[in-house]
Amino acid sequence: MRVLLVEDAPGLGEAVREQIADDGHAVDWVQRLDHARNSVHTTPYDLVLLDLMLPDGRGLDFLRQLRSAGNVTPVIILTAQDQISDRIAGLNAGADDYLVKPFDLFELSARVAAVARRYSGNPNPQIRLGELQIDMSARSVQRAGATVDLTAREWALFEAFVQRPNALLSKAQLEERLYAFGAEIESNTIEVYISRLRKKLGRELIETVRGMGYRLRPL
């Protein structure tokens, strides 16, 4: 997924960015709300991780502005405000989840995955695709009963197809899910990862639509 992290604490922000990136997601990290607003206006994000107290304003106001503008991007609040009233206010403003600092980074990963499953239209972490058995929560794949080892980037690309099984995904869309702002991307990077997935999961799995992109082939 392409994730926007809005967090002004350098240590925590770096730790969260590394954790989410290690999970295979592309992360853009900003430390101010004005930068967050610019980011959501120019980039389609799959998830926002939002602190509530930023140097130039309140994250809750930013969240309300997103929802009032019709932006339905899932949002997980990350905050030290731990009162029940704070949680209720965050959820009522349109947050999808609420995580109180300090939190375990692996719990954050699990919550990110859970929110992603809900928005993909299939909250069930166990998915059957032909001879593939996919566990979205464990980020694992079995092919004909044998475990297939995927790298973080390979999983992230495969996850993009699984979450939108009938969608045609362009090369640009796939690059946006894999890479953060400023990352250097070789011209054939997506083709290389598609080729690796076909070798590991079956050549018939991903269909190329010439000049347009890729999609999962119905199995």
Short mmCIF file of N, CA, C and O in Angstrom, two decimals, residues 4-6 30-45 48 50 52 54-66 68-69 71 181:
data_model
loop_
_atom_site.label_atom_id
_atom_site.label_comp_id
_atom_site.label_asym_id
_atom_site.label_seq_id
_atom_site.Cartn_x
_atom_site.Cartn_y
_atom_site.Cartn_z
N LEU A 4 0.55 7.37 4.02
CA LEU A 4 0.99 8.69 4.46
C LEU A 4 1.08 8.68 5.98
O LEU A 4 0.10 8.42 6.67
N LEU A 5 2.27 8.96 6.50
CA LEU A 5 2.51 9.04 7.94
C LEU A 5 2.62 10.51 8.32
O LEU A 5 3.48 11.24 7.79
N VAL A 6 1.75 10.95 9.23
CA VAL A 6 1.76 12.34 9.72
C VAL A 6 2.14 12.30 11.18
O VAL A 6 1.32 12.00 12.05
N VAL A 30 5.48 12.97 6.66
CA VAL A 30 5.47 14.42 6.82
C VAL A 30 5.28 14.74 8.29
O VAL A 30 4.73 13.94 9.05
N GLN A 31 5.73 15.93 8.70
CA GLN A 31 5.69 16.30 10.11
C GLN A 31 4.80 17.51 10.39
O GLN A 31 4.74 17.98 11.52
N ARG A 32 4.11 17.98 9.34
CA ARG A 32 3.21 19.13 9.50
C ARG A 32 1.91 18.87 8.74
O ARG A 32 1.89 18.14 7.75
N LEU A 33 0.83 19.51 9.21
CA LEU A 33 -0.46 19.32 8.57
C LEU A 33 -0.53 19.97 7.20
O LEU A 33 -1.21 19.45 6.31
N ASP A 34 0.16 21.09 7.01
CA ASP A 34 0.12 21.70 5.68
C ASP A 34 0.78 20.80 4.65
O ASP A 34 0.32 20.69 3.51
N HIS A 35 1.83 20.08 5.06
CA HIS A 35 2.46 19.13 4.16
C HIS A 35 1.54 17.93 3.92
O HIS A 35 1.50 17.38 2.81
N ALA A 36 0.82 17.54 4.95
CA ALA A 36 -0.13 16.42 4.80
C ALA A 36 -1.24 16.80 3.83
O ALA A 36 -1.64 15.98 2.98
N ARG A 37 -1.74 18.02 3.93
CA ARG A 37 -2.80 18.45 3.01
C ARG A 37 -2.30 18.44 1.56
O ARG A 37 -3.00 18.00 0.64
N ASN A 38 -1.10 18.95 1.35
CA ASN A 38 -0.53 18.94 0.01
C ASN A 38 -0.38 17.52 -0.51
O ASN A 38 -0.64 17.24 -1.70
N SER A 39 0.01 16.61 0.36
CA SER A 39 0.25 15.22 -0.05
C SER A 39 -1.05 14.54 -0.48
O SER A 39 -1.10 13.89 -1.52
N VAL A 40 -2.11 14.69 0.31
CA VAL A 40 -3.36 14.00 -0.04
C VAL A 40 -4.02 14.62 -1.26
O VAL A 40 -4.83 13.96 -1.94
N HIS A 41 -3.68 15.86 -1.57
CA HIS A 41 -4.24 16.49 -2.77
C HIS A 41 -3.55 16.04 -4.04
O HIS A 41 -4.10 16.18 -5.14
N THR A 42 -2.33 15.53 -3.91
CA THR A 42 -1.55 15.17 -5.09
C THR A 42 -1.34 13.67 -5.26
O THR A 42 -0.97 13.22 -6.34
N THR A 43 -1.58 12.89 -4.19
CA THR A 43 -1.26 11.47 -4.23
C THR A 43 -2.42 10.65 -3.69
O THR A 43 -2.96 10.96 -2.63
N PRO A 44 -2.82 9.58 -4.41
CA PRO A 44 -3.86 8.69 -3.89
C PRO A 44 -3.28 7.70 -2.88
O PRO A 44 -2.54 6.79 -3.25
N TYR A 45 -3.60 7.90 -1.62
CA TYR A 45 -3.08 7.02 -0.57
C TYR A 45 -4.06 5.90 -0.25
O TYR A 45 -5.28 6.06 -0.40
N VAL A 48 -3.78 6.47 5.89
CA VAL A 48 -3.12 7.58 6.58
C VAL A 48 -2.92 7.20 8.04
O VAL A 48 -3.87 6.74 8.70
N LEU A 50 -2.11 8.98 11.45
CA LEU A 50 -2.25 10.39 11.81
C LEU A 50 -2.06 10.65 13.29
O LEU A 50 -2.81 10.15 14.14
N LEU A 52 -2.33 13.35 16.42
CA LEU A 52 -3.36 14.35 16.67
C LEU A 52 -2.81 15.73 17.03
O LEU A 52 -3.49 16.73 16.85
N LEU A 54 0.01 18.26 16.11
CA LEU A 54 1.08 18.64 15.18
C LEU A 54 1.47 20.09 15.41
O LEU A 54 0.70 20.87 15.97
N PRO A 55 2.66 20.50 14.98
CA PRO A 55 3.12 21.88 15.24
C PRO A 55 2.19 22.95 14.68
O PRO A 55 2.13 24.05 15.24
N ASP A 56 1.49 22.67 13.60
CA ASP A 56 0.66 23.69 12.97
C ASP A 56 -0.84 23.40 13.08
O ASP A 56 -1.63 23.93 12.30
N GLY A 57 -1.23 22.55 14.04
CA GLY A 57 -2.66 22.34 14.22
C GLY A 57 -2.99 20.97 14.78
O GLY A 57 -2.11 20.21 15.21
N ARG A 58 -4.28 20.65 14.76
CA ARG A 58 -4.78 19.41 15.34
C ARG A 58 -5.11 18.41 14.24
O ARG A 58 -5.80 18.72 13.26
N GLY A 59 -4.65 17.20 14.45
CA GLY A 59 -4.92 16.15 13.47
C GLY A 59 -6.40 15.87 13.31
O GLY A 59 -6.86 15.49 12.23
N LEU A 60 -7.17 16.08 14.38
CA LEU A 60 -8.60 15.82 14.30
C LEU A 60 -9.28 16.77 13.31
O LEU A 60 -10.21 16.37 12.60
N ASP A 61 -8.82 18.02 13.27
CA ASP A 61 -9.37 18.97 12.30
C ASP A 61 -9.03 18.53 10.87
O ASP A 61 -9.87 18.64 9.96
N PHE A 62 -7.83 18.06 10.69
CA PHE A 62 -7.41 17.56 9.37
C PHE A 62 -8.28 16.38 8.96
O PHE A 62 -8.73 16.30 7.81
N LEU A 63 -8.56 15.47 9.89
CA LEU A 63 -9.40 14.31 9.60
C LEU A 63 -10.81 14.74 9.22
O LEU A 63 -11.39 14.23 8.25
N ARG A 64 -11.37 15.68 9.97
CA ARG A 64 -12.72 16.17 9.65
C ARG A 64 -12.75 16.81 8.26
O ARG A 64 -13.74 16.65 7.51
N GLN A 65 -11.70 17.53 7.91
CA GLN A 65 -11.64 18.16 6.58
C GLN A 65 -11.59 17.10 5.48
O GLN A 65 -12.23 17.25 4.44
N LEU A 66 -10.84 16.03 5.72
CA LEU A 66 -10.79 14.93 4.75
C LEU A 66 -12.17 14.36 4.51
O LEU A 66 -12.61 14.21 3.37
N SER A 68 -15.17 15.62 5.26
CA SER A 68 -16.14 16.56 4.71
C SER A 68 -15.92 16.79 3.22
O SER A 68 -16.86 17.15 2.50
N ALA A 69 -14.69 16.58 2.75
CA ALA A 69 -14.38 16.72 1.33
C ALA A 69 -14.69 15.45 0.54
O ALA A 69 -14.47 15.38 -0.66
N ASN A 71 -13.25 12.47 1.10
CA ASN A 71 -12.09 11.57 1.04
C ASN A 71 -12.31 10.41 2.01
O ASN A 71 -12.43 10.61 3.22
N PHE A 181 7.88 8.88 -2.11
CA PHE A 181 8.38 10.03 -2.84
C PHE A 181 9.91 10.03 -2.86
O PHE A 181 10.56 9.74 -1.87
#
